[in-house]
Amino acid sequence: MHTLSTKATEAQEAARDTIRRHINARHAHEVIFTSGTTASINLAANSLGQLLLKNGDEVLISGMEHHANIVPWQMVCERYGAKLKVIPVTDEGELEPRRRDDATEYFTERTKVFAITHVSNTLGTINPIKELIAQARKQGIITVVDGAQAIAHLNVDVQDLGCDLYAFSGHKAYGPTGTGVLYGREELLERMPPWQGGGEMIDVVTFEKTTYAKLPFKFEAGTPHIAGIIGLGEAIRWMEDYDKAAMAAHEHKLLEHATKELLTIDGLRIIGTAKEKVGVIGFVIGGVHHYDLGTLLDQQGIAVRTGHHCTQPLMERFGVSGTTRASFACFNTVAEVDALVAGVKKGVKMLR
Amino acid sequence: MTITQAQQEVVDEFALFSDWQDRYEHLIELGKDLPLIAPEHKTDDNLVRGCQSRVWLHADVSTPLDVTDQKVIHFTADSDAMITKGIVALLVRVFNDRTPQEILGASTEFIDKIGLRAHLSPNRANGLSAMVDQMKRYALAFSSNSTKHGSWSPAFLLNSCQVRGPGLWSLAMRTVRCGQRPWAP
Ligand SMILES: Cc1ncc(COP(=O)(O)O)c(C=O)c1O
């Protein structure tokens, strides 16, 4: 107990409240700090697995999930004898709509958890999660949202969405790496067992038995990333200085421009043509390997990501080994999109 | 010409190009001269793990006609990406038909010197360093193997570590775990 530590704790808790306000959670203690989306989903999967999963139960995900929203569920399914079910993806990169007459309805009476990405990092697709969550909740299914790609681009209101858990990373919200959040509805968090044990998450420890701290500390074992969390709070405050709808509109303009211009390139195919998209554009070009193109764009000072984007099942679905993906943030400009298109053209010319 | 001299030759060659575009165009051209792996060796077993682009690497050992008591390693390879293929071609060019000892002792600093270091940095995205490791593992395997001709068999690794399992890569990794790292600095 000293002045500096008190100040640090206060700043950390102020960040928690900033985030609560930003995602419109009811309570600050519904905001759990983690090291990122991956850690958030692992927490969710391990704790929910212990709470809910029995032999023969089902966890439902979609075919466009990041490995971070596949592997943790696979691991707990294996542990408890549950099955991982997958909603297929259409050629456009949208969730296959449910057929009512289909025997393989996505939600069954064995479905315990529905974990879905808000926005696909590979396709850019914005999923209609509000409707899906409403449907799931009617059937008593716990809903978990991977919000990694949504947090910086959409207005996220967890009460409006109605989800039970919502995960995101600090570094995708203009904040520091190594920070992240798992939002959880209070009633559920109270029921969920802690995942990791250690300091900070306890109430009383004896060798016979330990009682756990109250929310949110029950889920925050160990010394938190205090500096990072304070940085994340500031990043969120910075974002709040701007109108998110205006940011999204700007990003959409960049997306439309890029889509139109890139499609003039011979042999270019966009992977992910959903009606509702954020500013992410992944593509393949006949006869051009994404690694080569990424290298030549890098030489021109253009940063794209190439490869499978941690979505190998989705690559398989589209029959490609990888894509080149440009993504736009609020600070990008139309001139930069033009530079991208010119850069791709130059690269293609060198490679063909 | 020693490996070091061959590497210096590459460095001098690339010094002729002043901008990135010429450098990469040259690299892409070099890729076209890569001694291609025979179709029967272009198998998953010969895929180098850890590369974003796919790289197949095969090695044979042979005895040059003029020096009967020495084994040298002959590499053939391929890649589905052109730039990768160019870098593979450079590595094969300097390492080809060398003795295992020469290969194990060689550095790959010349890749840094010609400004292509990013491709060899041991990170998850490109991981061509896995290719260099693979070449050195072949060299290690051949140097410990008594056969003078033909393709190398992994038997010695199996014996020395007493493990069983498919694939050269995993076998070699087990060698690493057994504490043999002759290529470490
Ligand atoms: C949709 C999605 N989910 C999860 C993750 C994992 O996030 P992190 O690596 O920050 O834990 C990412 C990051 O790429 C992502 O795009």
Coordinates of C-alpha atoms and ligand atoms in Angstrom, one line a residue:
Chain A
M1 CA 0.0 0.0 0.0
H2 CA 1.7 3.1 -1.2
T3 CA 0.9 6.2 -3.3
L4 CA 2.4 4.9 -6.6
S5 CA 0.7 1.6 -6.4
T6 CA -2.6 3.2 -5.5
K7 CA -2.3 5.5 -8.5
A8 CA -1.6 2.6 -10.8
T9 CA -4.5 0.7 -9.6
E10 CA -6.8 3.7 -10.0
A11 CA -5.6 4.2 -13.5
Q12 CA -6.2 0.6 -14.3
E13 CA -9.7 0.7 -12.9
A14 CA -10.4 3.9 -14.8
A15 CA -9.5 2.1 -18.0
R16 CA -11.9 -0.7 -17.0
D17 CA -14.6 1.8 -16.7
T18 CA -13.7 3.5 -20.0
I19 CA -14.1 0.1 -21.7
R20 CA -17.3 -0.7 -19.9
R21 CA -18.7 2.6 -21.2
H22 CA -17.4 2.0 -24.7
I23 CA -19.0 -1.4 -25.1
N24 CA -22.0 -0.4 -23.0
A25 CA -21.6 -3.1 -20.4
R26 CA -23.7 -2.7 -17.3
H27 CA -20.9 -3.0 -14.8
A28 CA -17.2 -2.4 -14.8
H29 CA -16.6 -5.8 -13.2
E30 CA -18.0 -7.4 -16.3
V31 CA -14.8 -6.3 -18.0
I32 CA -12.0 -8.9 -17.5
F33 CA -8.5 -8.0 -18.6
T34 CA -6.6 -10.6 -20.5
S35 CA -3.6 -10.7 -22.8
G36 CA -5.7 -10.7 -26.0
T37 CA -8.6 -12.3 -27.8
T38 CA -6.9 -15.6 -27.8
A39 CA -6.5 -15.6 -24.0
S40 CA -10.1 -14.4 -23.6
I41 CA -11.5 -17.3 -25.7
N42 CA -9.3 -19.8 -23.9
L43 CA -10.6 -18.5 -20.6
A44 CA -14.2 -18.7 -21.9
A45 CA -13.7 -22.2 -23.4
N46 CA -12.0 -23.7 -20.3
S47 CA -14.4 -22.2 -17.8
L48 CA -17.6 -22.8 -19.8
G49 CA -16.3 -26.3 -20.6
Q50 CA -16.1 -27.1 -16.9
L51 CA -19.4 -25.5 -16.2
L52 CA -21.5 -26.9 -19.0
L53 CA -20.0 -29.5 -21.3
K54 CA -20.9 -33.2 -20.9
N55 CA -20.3 -36.2 -23.1
G56 CA -22.3 -35.8 -26.4
D57 CA -22.9 -32.0 -26.0
E58 CA -22.2 -29.7 -28.9
V59 CA -20.3 -26.5 -29.4
L60 CA -21.3 -24.6 -32.5
I61 CA -18.8 -22.3 -34.4
S62 CA -18.7 -21.1 -38.0
G63 CA -16.5 -22.0 -40.9
M64 CA -15.0 -18.5 -41.0
E65 CA -13.4 -18.6 -37.5
H66 CA -9.9 -17.6 -36.7
H67 CA -7.9 -20.4 -35.2
A68 CA -8.2 -18.6 -31.9
N69 CA -12.0 -19.4 -32.0
I70 CA -11.5 -23.0 -33.2
V71 CA -8.7 -24.6 -31.3
P72 CA -9.6 -23.7 -27.7
W73 CA -13.1 -25.2 -28.3
Q74 CA -11.6 -28.2 -30.0
M75 CA -9.4 -28.8 -27.0
V76 CA -12.3 -28.6 -24.5
C77 CA -14.6 -30.6 -26.7
E78 CA -12.0 -33.4 -26.6
R79 CA -11.7 -33.1 -22.9
Y80 CA -15.4 -33.5 -22.2
G81 CA -16.4 -35.7 -25.1
A82 CA -18.4 -32.9 -26.8
K83 CA -18.7 -32.4 -30.5
L84 CA -17.6 -29.3 -32.5
K85 CA -20.2 -28.3 -35.1
V86 CA -19.6 -25.8 -37.9
I87 CA -21.9 -23.5 -39.8
P88 CA -20.8 -23.6 -43.4
V89 CA -19.8 -20.5 -45.4
T90 CA -21.2 -19.6 -48.8
D91 CA -19.2 -18.7 -51.9
E92 CA -19.7 -15.0 -51.0
G93 CA -18.2 -15.6 -47.6
E94 CA -21.5 -15.4 -45.6
L95 CA -22.9 -17.8 -43.2
E96 CA -25.0 -20.4 -44.9
P97 CA -28.6 -19.6 -44.0
R98 CA -30.3 -22.2 -41.9
R99 CA -32.7 -24.4 -43.7
R100 CA -35.7 -25.0 -41.5
D101 CA -36.5 -28.3 -43.1
D102 CA -33.0 -29.5 -42.7
A103 CA -32.3 -32.4 -40.3
T104 CA -28.9 -30.9 -39.4
E105 CA -30.2 -27.7 -37.9
Y106 CA -27.4 -25.7 -36.4
F107 CA -28.8 -25.3 -33.0
T108 CA -29.8 -28.6 -31.5
E109 CA -30.9 -29.5 -28.0
R110 CA -27.3 -30.7 -27.4
T111 CA -25.8 -27.3 -28.3
K112 CA -24.4 -25.7 -25.2
V113 CA -22.2 -23.0 -26.6
F114 CA -22.3 -20.9 -29.7
A115 CA -19.0 -19.1 -30.5
I116 CA -19.0 -16.9 -33.5
T117 CA -16.9 -14.1 -35.0
H118 CA -18.5 -10.7 -35.2
V119 CA -16.3 -9.8 -38.2
S120 CA -14.2 -12.2 -40.3
N121 CA -10.5 -11.1 -40.4
T122 CA -10.0 -13.0 -43.7
L123 CA -13.2 -12.1 -45.6
G124 CA -14.3 -8.9 -43.9
T125 CA -17.8 -10.3 -43.5
I126 CA -19.9 -8.7 -40.8
N127 CA -22.0 -11.5 -39.4
P128 CA -25.7 -10.9 -38.4
I129 CA -24.8 -11.9 -34.8
K130 CA -27.6 -10.1 -33.1
E131 CA -30.3 -12.3 -34.8
L132 CA -28.2 -15.4 -34.2
I133 CA -27.6 -14.6 -30.6
A134 CA -31.3 -14.0 -30.0
Q135 CA -32.1 -17.3 -31.6
A136 CA -29.5 -19.1 -29.5
R137 CA -30.6 -17.5 -26.3
K138 CA -34.1 -18.6 -26.8
Q139 CA -32.8 -22.1 -26.7
G140 CA -30.7 -21.4 -23.6
I141 CA -27.4 -21.6 -25.5
I142 CA -24.5 -19.6 -24.1
T143 CA -23.2 -17.2 -26.8
V144 CA -19.5 -16.1 -27.2
V145 CA -18.5 -13.5 -29.7
D146 CA -15.0 -13.1 -31.1
G147 CA -14.9 -9.3 -31.5
A148 CA -11.2 -9.0 -32.4
Q149 CA -12.0 -7.4 -35.8
A150 CA -15.1 -5.6 -34.9
I151 CA -14.0 -3.4 -32.0
A152 CA -12.2 -0.8 -34.0
H153 CA -14.7 -0.7 -36.8
L154 CA -18.2 -1.1 -35.5
N155 CA -20.2 0.2 -32.6
V156 CA -20.2 -2.6 -30.2
D157 CA -23.0 -2.6 -27.7
V158 CA -22.9 -5.8 -25.7
Q159 CA -26.4 -5.2 -24.2
D160 CA -27.9 -4.6 -27.5
L161 CA -26.2 -7.6 -29.0
G162 CA -27.4 -9.7 -26.1
C163 CA -24.3 -11.9 -26.0
D164 CA -23.0 -13.6 -22.9
L165 CA -19.3 -13.2 -23.6
Y166 CA -17.5 -10.8 -26.0
A167 CA -13.7 -11.0 -26.6
F168 CA -11.4 -8.5 -28.2
S169 CA -7.7 -7.5 -28.4
G170 CA -6.2 -4.2 -27.4
H171 CA -3.9 -4.0 -30.4
K172 CA -6.8 -4.2 -32.8
A173 CA -8.4 -1.2 -31.2
Y174 CA -5.3 1.1 -31.6
G175 CA -4.1 0.0 -28.2
P176 CA -0.9 -1.9 -27.0
T177 CA -0.2 -5.6 -27.9
G178 CA -0.5 -8.0 -25.0
T179 CA -3.8 -6.5 -23.8
G180 CA -7.3 -7.8 -24.3
V181 CA -10.7 -8.0 -22.8
L182 CA -13.3 -10.6 -22.1
Y183 CA -16.7 -9.0 -21.4
G184 CA -19.1 -11.3 -19.6
R185 CA -22.7 -10.9 -18.4
E186 CA -22.5 -10.7 -14.6
E187 CA -24.9 -13.6 -13.9
L188 CA -22.9 -15.9 -16.1
L189 CA -19.5 -14.8 -14.8
E190 CA -20.7 -15.5 -11.3
R191 CA -21.5 -19.0 -12.2
M192 CA -18.3 -19.7 -14.2
P193 CA -15.4 -21.3 -12.4
P194 CA -12.1 -19.5 -12.5
W195 CA -9.6 -20.8 -15.1
Q196 CA -6.2 -19.9 -14.0
G197 CA -5.2 -19.9 -10.3
G198 CA -2.7 -17.7 -8.6
G199 CA -2.3 -14.3 -7.0
E200 CA -4.9 -11.5 -7.2
M201 CA -7.7 -14.0 -7.9
I202 CA -8.1 -15.3 -4.4
D203 CA -10.0 -14.3 -1.3
V204 CA -8.6 -16.6 1.3
V205 CA -6.0 -19.4 0.7
T206 CA -5.3 -22.2 3.0
F207 CA -3.7 -25.5 2.1
E208 CA -7.1 -27.2 2.5
K209 CA -9.2 -24.8 0.4
T210 CA -9.2 -21.5 -1.4
T211 CA -12.0 -19.1 -1.8
Y212 CA -12.0 -16.8 -4.8
A213 CA -12.0 -13.1 -5.2
K214 CA -15.1 -11.4 -6.5
L215 CA -15.5 -10.2 -10.1
P216 CA -13.6 -9.3 -12.1
F217 CA -10.5 -10.4 -10.1
K218 CA -11.6 -14.1 -10.0
F219 CA -10.6 -14.3 -13.6
E220 CA -7.4 -12.2 -13.4
A221 CA -4.8 -14.4 -11.9
G222 CA -1.3 -12.9 -11.6
T223 CA 0.0 -9.4 -11.9
P224 CA -2.0 -7.7 -14.6
H225 CA -0.4 -5.8 -17.6
I226 CA -1.1 -2.5 -15.8
A227 CA 0.8 -0.3 -18.2
G228 CA -0.8 -1.9 -21.2
I229 CA -4.3 -1.7 -19.7
I230 CA -3.9 2.0 -19.0
G231 CA -2.7 2.4 -22.7
L232 CA -5.7 0.4 -23.9
G233 CA -8.0 2.7 -21.9
E234 CA -6.4 5.7 -23.5
A235 CA -6.7 4.2 -27.0
I236 CA -10.4 3.6 -26.5
R237 CA -10.8 7.2 -25.2
W238 CA -9.0 8.4 -28.4
M239 CA -11.4 6.4 -30.5
E240 CA -14.3 7.9 -28.7
D241 CA -13.1 11.3 -29.7
Y242 CA -14.2 10.4 -33.2
D243 CA -17.6 9.4 -34.5
K244 CA -17.4 5.6 -35.1
A245 CA -20.1 5.8 -37.8
A246 CA -18.1 8.4 -39.7
M247 CA -15.0 6.2 -39.3
A248 CA -16.9 3.2 -40.7
A249 CA -18.3 5.3 -43.5
H250 CA -14.8 6.4 -44.5
E251 CA -13.4 2.8 -44.3
H252 CA -16.3 1.7 -46.5
K253 CA -15.5 4.3 -49.1
L254 CA -11.9 3.0 -49.2
L255 CA -13.2 -0.6 -49.5
E256 CA -15.5 0.3 -52.4
H257 CA -12.8 2.2 -54.2
A258 CA -10.2 -0.6 -53.6
T259 CA -12.7 -3.3 -54.7
K260 CA -13.5 -1.5 -58.0
E261 CA -9.9 -0.7 -58.8
L262 CA -8.5 -4.1 -57.9
L263 CA -11.1 -5.9 -60.0
T264 CA -9.6 -4.2 -63.1
I265 CA -6.5 -6.4 -62.7
D266 CA -6.6 -9.4 -64.9
G267 CA -7.1 -12.7 -63.1
L268 CA -7.8 -11.1 -59.7
R269 CA -10.5 -12.7 -57.6
I270 CA -11.7 -11.3 -54.3
I271 CA -12.2 -13.8 -51.5
G272 CA -15.0 -12.4 -49.5
T273 CA -17.8 -10.6 -51.3
A274 CA -20.4 -10.5 -48.6
K275 CA -23.0 -7.7 -48.6
E276 CA -21.9 -6.5 -45.2
K277 CA -18.2 -6.0 -45.0
V278 CA -15.6 -4.0 -43.0
G279 CA -12.6 -2.5 -44.8
V280 CA -10.8 -5.8 -45.4
I281 CA -10.1 -7.0 -48.9
G282 CA -8.5 -10.4 -49.5
F283 CA -7.7 -11.6 -53.0
V284 CA -5.9 -14.1 -55.1
I285 CA -4.4 -13.5 -58.6
G286 CA -4.1 -16.3 -61.1
G287 CA -0.4 -17.3 -61.6
V288 CA 0.8 -15.1 -58.8
H289 CA 1.8 -16.4 -55.4
H290 CA 0.7 -14.3 -52.4
Y291 CA 4.2 -14.6 -50.8
D292 CA 5.8 -13.1 -53.9
L293 CA 3.2 -10.3 -54.2
G294 CA 3.4 -9.5 -50.5
T295 CA 7.2 -9.2 -50.8
L296 CA 7.0 -6.9 -53.8
L297 CA 4.4 -4.7 -52.1
D298 CA 6.6 -4.5 -49.0
Q299 CA 9.4 -3.3 -51.2
Q300 CA 7.1 -0.5 -52.3
G301 CA 6.3 0.5 -48.7
I302 CA 2.9 -1.1 -48.7
A303 CA 2.0 -3.3 -45.8
V304 CA -0.4 -6.2 -46.5
R305 CA -0.7 -9.5 -44.9
T306 CA -0.3 -12.7 -46.9
G307 CA -1.0 -16.3 -46.1
H308 CA -3.8 -18.2 -44.4
H309 CA -4.5 -15.5 -41.8
C310 CA -5.0 -18.1 -39.1
T311 CA -8.1 -19.4 -40.9
Q312 CA -6.8 -22.6 -42.6
P313 CA -10.3 -24.3 -42.8
L314 CA -11.6 -21.2 -44.6
M315 CA -8.7 -21.4 -47.1
E316 CA -9.6 -25.0 -47.7
R317 CA -13.2 -24.0 -48.2
F318 CA -12.2 -21.5 -50.9
G319 CA -9.6 -23.9 -52.4
V320 CA -6.7 -21.5 -52.0
S321 CA -3.4 -21.8 -50.2
G322 CA -3.5 -18.2 -49.0
T323 CA -4.6 -14.7 -49.9
T324 CA -3.1 -11.3 -50.0
R325 CA -5.1 -9.1 -47.7
A326 CA -5.2 -5.3 -47.5
S327 CA -7.1 -3.8 -44.6
F328 CA -8.1 -0.2 -44.1
A329 CA -8.3 1.8 -40.9
C330 CA -9.8 5.2 -40.3
F331 CA -6.5 6.9 -41.0
N332 CA -6.0 5.5 -44.5
T333 CA -6.6 7.6 -47.5
V334 CA -7.9 7.1 -51.1
A335 CA -4.4 8.0 -52.3
E336 CA -3.1 5.1 -50.3
V337 CA -5.6 2.8 -51.9
D338 CA -4.4 4.0 -55.3
A339 CA -0.8 3.3 -54.3
L340 CA -1.9 -0.2 -53.3
V341 CA -3.5 -0.8 -56.6
A342 CA -0.5 0.6 -58.5
G343 CA 1.8 -1.5 -56.3
V344 CA -0.2 -4.7 -57.1
K345 CA -0.1 -4.0 -60.8
K346 CA 3.6 -3.4 -60.7
G347 CA 4.1 -6.6 -58.7
V348 CA 2.0 -8.6 -61.1
K349 CA 3.9 -7.3 -64.0
M350 CA 7.2 -8.5 -62.4
L351 CA 5.8 -11.9 -61.6
R352 CA 4.2 -12.8 -64.9
Chain B
M1 CA 35.9 -22.2 -55.2
T2 CA 35.0 -22.4 -51.5
I3 CA 31.5 -21.7 -50.1
T4 CA 32.7 -18.3 -48.9
Q5 CA 34.0 -17.4 -52.3
A6 CA 30.8 -18.6 -53.9
Q7 CA 28.9 -16.4 -51.5
Q8 CA 31.1 -13.4 -52.2
E9 CA 30.4 -14.0 -55.9
V10 CA 26.7 -13.7 -55.2
V11 CA 27.2 -10.5 -53.1
D12 CA 29.3 -9.0 -55.9
E13 CA 26.7 -9.9 -58.5
F14 CA 23.9 -8.3 -56.5
A15 CA 26.0 -5.2 -55.9
L16 CA 25.5 -4.4 -59.6
F17 CA 21.8 -3.6 -58.9
S18 CA 21.0 -0.3 -57.3
D19 CA 17.3 -0.6 -56.8
W20 CA 15.0 -3.2 -55.3
Q21 CA 13.2 -3.9 -58.5
D22 CA 16.3 -5.0 -60.5
R23 CA 17.4 -7.0 -57.5
Y24 CA 14.1 -8.9 -57.3
E25 CA 13.9 -9.3 -61.1
H26 CA 17.4 -10.9 -61.0
L27 CA 16.3 -13.1 -58.1
I28 CA 13.3 -14.3 -60.1
E29 CA 15.5 -15.0 -63.1
L30 CA 17.9 -17.0 -60.9
G31 CA 15.0 -19.1 -59.7
K32 CA 14.5 -20.4 -63.2
D33 CA 18.0 -22.0 -63.1
L34 CA 17.3 -23.9 -59.9
P35 CA 18.2 -27.6 -60.3
L36 CA 14.6 -28.9 -60.2
I37 CA 13.6 -31.8 -57.9
A38 CA 12.6 -34.9 -59.7
P39 CA 8.8 -35.4 -59.8
E40 CA 9.1 -38.6 -57.7
H41 CA 10.8 -36.6 -54.9
K42 CA 8.3 -33.8 -54.9
T43 CA 6.4 -35.3 -52.1
D44 CA 5.0 -34.1 -48.8
D45 CA 7.9 -35.8 -47.0
N46 CA 10.3 -33.5 -48.8
L47 CA 8.3 -30.3 -48.0
V48 CA 10.2 -27.9 -45.8
R49 CA 8.0 -27.0 -42.9
G50 CA 7.4 -23.5 -41.8
C51 CA 7.5 -21.7 -45.2
Q52 CA 4.5 -19.7 -46.3
S53 CA 5.3 -20.7 -49.8
R54 CA 5.9 -24.4 -50.4
V55 CA 9.5 -25.6 -50.8
W56 CA 10.5 -29.1 -51.7
L57 CA 14.1 -30.1 -51.0
H58 CA 15.8 -33.3 -51.9
A59 CA 19.4 -34.4 -51.3
D60 CA 21.6 -37.1 -52.8
V61 CA 25.1 -38.0 -51.8
S62 CA 27.7 -38.8 -54.4
T63 CA 31.4 -39.2 -54.8
P64 CA 33.0 -36.9 -57.3
L65 CA 35.1 -38.8 -59.9
D66 CA 38.3 -37.0 -59.1
V67 CA 38.2 -37.4 -55.3
T68 CA 37.2 -40.9 -54.4
D69 CA 37.4 -40.7 -50.7
Q70 CA 35.0 -37.7 -50.4
K71 CA 31.2 -37.5 -50.4
V72 CA 29.5 -34.4 -51.6
I73 CA 25.8 -33.5 -51.3
H74 CA 23.7 -32.7 -54.3
F75 CA 20.5 -30.7 -53.8
T76 CA 17.5 -30.4 -56.0
A77 CA 14.5 -28.3 -55.0
D78 CA 11.4 -26.4 -56.1
S79 CA 8.9 -23.9 -54.8
D80 CA 5.5 -22.6 -55.8
A81 CA 6.6 -19.0 -55.3
M82 CA 9.0 -17.3 -57.6
I83 CA 10.9 -15.2 -55.1
T84 CA 11.2 -18.1 -52.8
K85 CA 12.5 -20.2 -55.7
G86 CA 15.1 -17.5 -56.4
I87 CA 16.3 -17.6 -52.8
V88 CA 16.3 -21.4 -52.8
A89 CA 18.3 -21.3 -56.0
L90 CA 20.9 -19.0 -54.3
L91 CA 21.2 -21.3 -51.4
V92 CA 21.5 -24.4 -53.6
R93 CA 24.1 -22.6 -55.7
V94 CA 26.4 -22.0 -52.8
F95 CA 25.8 -25.2 -51.0
N96 CA 25.6 -27.6 -53.9
D97 CA 28.2 -30.4 -54.4
R98 CA 29.9 -29.5 -51.1
T99 CA 31.1 -31.9 -48.4
P100 CA 28.9 -32.2 -45.3
Q101 CA 31.6 -30.5 -43.3
E102 CA 31.7 -27.5 -45.6
I103 CA 27.9 -27.1 -45.4
L104 CA 27.8 -27.5 -41.6
G105 CA 30.5 -24.8 -41.2
A106 CA 28.9 -22.3 -43.6
S107 CA 27.0 -19.2 -42.6
T108 CA 24.2 -17.6 -44.6
E109 CA 25.3 -14.0 -43.9
F110 CA 25.5 -13.4 -47.6
I111 CA 21.7 -13.4 -47.8
D112 CA 21.7 -10.4 -45.3
K113 CA 24.4 -8.7 -47.4
I114 CA 22.2 -8.7 -50.6
G115 CA 19.3 -7.3 -48.7
L116 CA 17.1 -10.4 -48.6
R117 CA 17.4 -11.0 -44.9
A118 CA 13.7 -10.6 -44.3
H119 CA 13.1 -13.9 -46.2
L120 CA 15.4 -15.8 -43.9
S121 CA 14.5 -14.4 -40.6
P122 CA 13.2 -17.2 -38.4
N123 CA 9.7 -16.0 -38.0
R124 CA 6.4 -17.7 -38.6
A125 CA 5.5 -15.8 -41.7
N126 CA 8.3 -16.8 -44.1
G127 CA 10.5 -19.2 -42.4
L128 CA 13.0 -19.9 -45.2
S129 CA 15.4 -20.3 -42.4
A130 CA 13.8 -23.7 -42.1
M131 CA 15.2 -24.5 -45.5
V132 CA 18.8 -23.7 -44.4
D133 CA 18.2 -25.8 -41.3
Q134 CA 17.0 -28.6 -43.5
M135 CA 20.1 -28.4 -45.7
K136 CA 22.3 -28.6 -42.6
R137 CA 20.4 -31.5 -41.3
Y138 CA 21.0 -33.3 -44.5
A139 CA 24.7 -32.5 -44.2
L140 CA 24.7 -33.7 -40.6
A141 CA 22.9 -36.9 -41.6
F142 CA 25.3 -37.6 -44.5
S143 CA 28.4 -36.8 -42.5
S144 CA 27.5 -39.4 -39.9
N145 CA 26.4 -42.0 -42.5
S146 CA 28.9 -44.4 -43.9
T147 CA 27.2 -45.0 -47.3
K148 CA 29.1 -43.4 -50.1
H149 CA 26.4 -43.4 -52.7
G150 CA 22.7 -43.1 -52.9
S151 CA 20.0 -41.3 -50.9
W152 CA 20.5 -41.0 -47.2
S153 CA 18.5 -43.2 -44.9
P154 CA 17.4 -42.0 -41.5
A155 CA 18.5 -45.2 -39.7
F156 CA 21.4 -43.6 -37.8
L157 CA 19.1 -41.0 -36.2
L158 CA 16.7 -43.7 -35.2
N159 CA 19.5 -45.6 -33.6
S160 CA 21.1 -42.7 -31.8
C161 CA 17.9 -41.4 -30.3
Q162 CA 16.0 -44.6 -30.1
V163 CA 12.8 -43.1 -31.5
R164 CA 10.6 -44.1 -34.3
G165 CA 8.5 -41.8 -36.5
P166 CA 8.0 -40.6 -40.0
G167 CA 9.6 -37.7 -41.8
L168 CA 13.1 -36.4 -41.8
W169 CA 12.1 -33.2 -40.1
S170 CA 10.7 -34.7 -37.0
L171 CA 13.6 -37.1 -36.8
A172 CA 16.1 -34.3 -37.1
M173 CA 14.2 -32.3 -34.5
R174 CA 14.6 -35.3 -32.2
T175 CA 18.3 -35.2 -32.9
V176 CA 18.2 -31.6 -31.7
R177 CA 16.4 -32.7 -28.6
C178 CA 19.0 -35.3 -28.0
G179 CA 21.5 -32.5 -27.7
Q180 CA 23.3 -32.7 -31.1
R181 CA 23.4 -29.3 -32.6
P182 CA 26.6 -29.1 -34.6
W183 CA 25.3 -26.2 -36.7
A184 CA 24.8 -24.0 -33.7
P185 CA 27.3 -21.1 -33.5
Ligands
LIG1 C1 -11.0 -12.6 -35.8 C2 -9.9 -12.8 -34.9 N1 -10.0 -13.5 -33.8 C3 -9.0 -13.7 -33.0 C4 -7.7 -13.1 -33.2 C5 -6.6 -13.4 -32.2 O1 -6.2 -12.2 -31.6 P1 -4.9 -12.1 -30.7 O2 -3.8 -12.8 -31.5 O3 -4.8 -10.7 -30.4 O4 -5.2 -12.9 -29.4 C6 -7.6 -12.4 -34.3 C7 -6.2 -11.8 -34.6 O5 -5.7 -11.9 -35.7 C8 -8.6 -12.2 -35.2 O6 -8.5 -11.5 -36.3

